[in-house]
Coordinates of N, CA and C in Angstrom, one line a residue:
X581 N 0.7 -1.3 0.1 CA 0.0 0.0 -0.3 C 0.9 1.3 -0.3
X582 N 0.9 2.1 -1.1 CA 1.4 3.4 -1.1 C 1.0 4.6 -0.2
X583 N 1.7 5.5 -0.1 CA 1.3 6.7 0.5 C -0.1 7.1 0.1
X584 N -0.1 7.1 -1.3 CA -1.5 7.8 -1.7 C -2.6 7.2 -1.1
X585 N -2.6 5.7 -1.3 CA -3.9 4.8 -0.9 C -4.0 5.3 0.6
X586 N -3.1 5.2 1.3 CA -3.2 5.4 2.9 C -4.1 6.8 3.0
X587 N -3.4 7.6 2.4 CA -4.1 9.2 2.2 C -5.4 9.3 1.8
X588 N -5.8 8.2 1.2 CA -7.3 8.3 0.7 C -8.0 7.6 1.7
X589 N -7.7 6.3 1.8 CA -8.3 5.7 3.2 C -8.7 6.6 4.2
X590 N -7.5 7.5 4.8 CA -7.8 8.4 6.0 C -8.6 9.3 5.5
X591 N -8.8 9.8 4.4 CA -9.7 11.1 4.0 C -11.3 10.4 4.0
X592 N -11.2 9.3 3.4 CA -12.4 8.5 3.5 C -13.0 8.5 4.8
X593 N -12.0 8.1 5.8 CA -12.7 7.9 7.1 C -13.4 9.4 7.8
X594 N -12.3 10.1 7.5 CA -12.8 11.8 8.0 C -14.2 12.2 7.3
X595 N -14.2 11.8 6.0 CA -15.6 12.2 5.3 C -16.8 11.3 6.0
X596 N -16.4 10.1 6.3 CA -17.5 9.4 7.0 C -18.0 9.8 8.2
X597 N -17.0 10.2 9.1 CA -17.1 10.4 10.5 C -17.8 12.1 10.4
X598 N -17.5 12.8 9.5 CA -18.4 14.1 9.2 C -19.9 13.9 8.9
X599 N -19.8 12.7 8.0 CA -21.4 12.6 7.4 C -22.2 12.0 8.6
X600 N -21.7 11.3 9.4 CA -22.3 10.7 10.7 C -22.7 11.7 11.7
X601 N -21.7 13.0 11.7 CA -22.0 13.9 12.6 C -22.9 14.6 12.0
X602 N -22.9 15.1 10.7 CA -24.2 15.9 10.1 C -25.5 15.3 10.3
X603 N -25.3 14.0 9.9 CA -26.6 13.1 10.2 C -27.4 13.4 11.5
X604 N -26.5 13.2 12.4 CA -26.8 13.3 13.8 C -27.6 14.6 14.5
X605 N -26.6 15.7 13.7 CA -27.1 17.0 14.2 C -28.5 17.6 13.5
X606 N -28.7 16.6 12.1 CA -30.1 16.9 11.5 C -31.3 16.2 12.2
X607 N -30.9 15.0 12.9 CA -32.1 14.3 13.5 C -32.1 15.0 14.5
X608 N -31.1 15.5 15.4 CA -31.4 16.4 16.7 C -32.1 18.0 16.5
X609 N -32.1 18.3 15.2 CA -32.8 19.6 14.6 C -34.0 19.2 14.5
X610 N -34.2 17.8 13.8 CA -35.6 17.7 13.6 C -36.3 17.2 14.6
X611 N -35.8 16.8 15.8 CA -36.6 16.3 17.0 C -36.9 17.7 17.9
X612 N -36.0 18.8 17.8 CA -36.0 19.8 18.3 C -37.2 20.6 17.8
X613 N -37.3 20.7 16.4 CA -38.3 21.3 15.7 C -39.7 20.8 16.0
X614 N -39.7 19.3 16.2 CA -41.0 18.8 16.6 C -41.5 18.9 18.1
X615 N -40.6 18.9 18.9 CA -40.9 19.2 20.0 C -41.2 20.7 20.3
X616 N -40.9 21.8 19.4 CA -41.2 23.0 19.6 C -42.8 23.4 19.0
X617 N -42.8 22.6 17.9 CA -44.1 22.5 17.3 C -45.2 22.2 18.2
X618 N -45.1 20.7 18.7 CA -46.0 20.2 19.6 C -46.1 21.2 20.7
X619 N -45.2 21.9 21.4 CA -45.5 23.0 22.3 C -46.1 24.1 22.1
X620 N -46.2 24.6 20.7 CA -46.8 25.6 20.0 C -48.3 25.2 20.0
X621 N -48.2 24.2 19.5 CA -49.8 23.7 19.4 C -50.4 23.6 20.8
X622 N -49.9 23.1 21.3 CA -50.6 23.0 22.9 C -51.1 24.1 23.4
X623 N -49.7 25.2 23.1 CA -50.2 26.2 23.6 C -51.1 27.3 22.9
X624 N -51.4 27.0 21.6 CA -52.7 27.5 20.8 C -54.1 27.1 21.3
X625 N -53.8 25.7 21.4 CA -55.1 24.9 22.2 C -55.5 25.5 23.4
X626 N -54.4 25.5 24.2 CA -54.8 26.2 25.6 C -55.3 27.3 25.4
X627 N -54.6 28.3 24.6 CA -55.1 29.9 24.7 C -56.6 30.0 24.2
X628 N -56.8 29.3 23.3 CA -57.9 29.2 22.6 C -59.3 28.8 23.5
X629 N -58.8 27.6 24.3 CA -60.0 27.4 25.3 C -60.1 28.4 26.2
X630 N -59.1 29.1 26.9 CA -59.1 30.0 28.0 C -59.6 31.5 27.4
X631 N -59.5 31.2 26.2 CA -60.2 32.6 25.8 C -61.5 32.5 25.3
X632 N -62.0 31.4 25.3 CA -63.5 31.2 24.7 C -64.2 32.1 25.9
X633 N -65.5 32.6 25.2 CA -66.5 33.5 26.2 C -68.0 33.1 25.7
X634 N -68.8 33.4 26.8 CA -70.2 33.2 26.2 C -70.7 34.5 25.8
X635 N -71.9 34.5 25.4 CA -72.6 35.8 25.0 C -72.7 37.0 25.7
X636 N -72.4 36.8 27.0 CA -72.1 37.9 27.9 C -71.0 38.3 28.1
X637 N -69.9 37.9 27.6 CA -68.4 38.1 27.5 C -67.6 37.3 28.9
X638 N -68.6 36.3 29.6 CA -67.9 35.8 30.9 C -67.2 34.4 30.4
X639 N -65.9 34.1 30.8 CA -65.2 32.9 30.4 C -66.4 31.7 30.6
X640 N -65.8 30.6 29.8 CA -66.6 29.4 29.8 C -65.9 28.2 30.6
X641 N -66.2 28.4 31.9 CA -65.6 27.5 33.0 C -65.4 26.1 33.0
X642 N -66.6 25.7 32.2 CA -66.6 24.0 31.9 C -65.3 23.8 31.0
X643 N -65.0 24.4 30.1 CA -64.0 24.2 29.2 C -62.7 24.7 30.1
X644 N -62.5 25.3 31.0 CA -61.2 25.8 32.0 C -61.1 24.4 32.7
X645 N -62.2 23.8 33.2 CA -62.1 22.5 34.2 C -61.6 21.4 33.5
X646 N -62.0 21.3 32.1 CA -61.7 20.2 31.3 C -59.9 20.2 31.2
X647 N -59.7 21.5 30.7 CA -58.2 21.7 30.7 C -57.5 21.4 31.8
X648 N -58.1 21.7 33.0 CA -57.5 21.5 34.3 C -57.4 20.2 34.5
X649 N -58.4 19.3 34.2 CA -58.4 17.8 34.5 C -57.5 17.1 33.5
X650 N -57.6 17.5 32.4 CA -56.3 16.9 31.5 C -55.0 17.3 32.1
X651 N -54.8 18.5 32.4 CA -53.4 18.6 33.2 C -52.9 17.7 34.4
X652 N -54.3 17.5 35.2 CA -53.8 16.8 36.3 C -53.7 15.4 35.8
X653 N -54.6 14.6 35.1 CA -54.5 13.4 34.4 C -53.1 13.3 33.8
X654 N -52.4 14.2 33.0 CA -51.1 13.9 32.6 C -50.0 14.1 33.6
X655 N -49.9 14.9 34.7 CA -49.1 14.9 35.8 C -49.5 13.6 36.5
X656 N -50.3 12.9 36.7 CA -50.6 11.7 37.5 C -50.1 10.6 36.7
X657 N -49.9 10.7 35.2 CA -49.6 9.7 34.1 C -48.0 9.5 34.3
X658 N -47.7 10.9 34.3 CA -46.0 11.2 34.4 C -45.5 10.5 35.8
X659 N -46.0 10.7 36.9 CA -45.5 10.5 38.0 C -45.8 9.0 38.6
X660 N -44.9 8.3 39.3 CA -45.5 6.9 39.9 C -46.0 7.0 41.0
X661 N -46.9 6.3 41.2 CA -47.8 6.2 42.6 C -46.5 6.1 43.7
X662 N -46.5 6.7 44.6 CA -46.0 6.7 45.8 C -46.7 5.8 46.7
X663 N -45.9 4.8 46.7 CA -46.8 3.4 47.9 C -45.6 3.4 48.9
X664 N -46.4 3.0 49.9 CA -45.6 2.8 51.1 C -46.1 1.6 52.1
X665 N -45.3 1.0 52.6 CA -46.0 -0.4 53.7 C -46.4 0.1 55.0
X666 N -47.8 -0.4 55.0 CA -48.1 -0.2 56.3 C -48.0 -1.3 57.4
X667 N -47.2 -1.1 58.4 CA -46.8 -2.1 59.3 C -47.9 -2.6 60.2
X668 N -49.0 -1.7 60.4 CA -50.0 -2.2 61.4 C -50.7 -3.3 60.5
X669 N -51.2 -3.1 59.3 CA -52.1 -3.9 58.5 C -51.2 -5.1 57.9
X670 N -50.2 -4.9 57.7 CA -49.2 -5.3 56.8 C -49.7 -5.7 55.3
X671 N -50.5 -4.4 55.0 CA -50.5 -3.9 53.7 C -49.7 -3.1 53.0
X672 N -49.9 -2.5 51.7 CA -49.3 -1.7 51.0 C -50.5 -0.7 50.5
X673 N -50.4 0.5 50.7 CA -51.5 1.3 50.2 C -50.7 2.7 50.0
X674 N -51.5 3.5 49.2 CA -51.1 4.8 48.6 C -51.0 6.0 49.8
X675 N -50.3 7.0 49.4 CA -50.2 7.9 50.5 C -51.2 8.9 50.4
X676 N -52.3 8.8 49.2 CA -53.3 9.7 49.0 C -54.4 9.3 50.3
X677 N -54.4 8.0 50.9 CA -55.6 7.6 51.8 C -55.1 8.2 53.2
X678 N -53.7 8.9 53.5 CA -53.4 9.4 54.4 C -54.4 10.5 55.0
X679 N -55.2 11.1 54.2 CA -56.1 12.4 54.4 C -57.6 11.6 55.3
X680 N -57.7 10.6 54.8 CA -59.0 10.0 55.3 C -58.8 9.6 56.9
X681 N -57.3 9.6 57.6 CA -57.4 9.2 58.8 C -57.7 10.3 59.9
X682 N -57.7 11.6 59.1 CA -58.0 12.8 60.1 C -59.6 13.1 60.3

């Protein structure tokens, strides 16, 4: 193998690495744009719902309650349920039941 072939192989390897980096940057850019579009769409939907008014100009509270319910359900879905062991009854229960003890 002469020096020209070695240089050609090294140059090809460098081009391949640059292409891989470029593809990775493009993919990250596309993911970022998708996330931005999704956030903008959610914001527009939320603003449209919150801006709804009845004939007299008062806000539509039922639409706002639906929006809040969706938010709560989404937060509950993202969080794991906090479970603890109750040594008195040897059972596992949710922390939400603690308020019933009072």
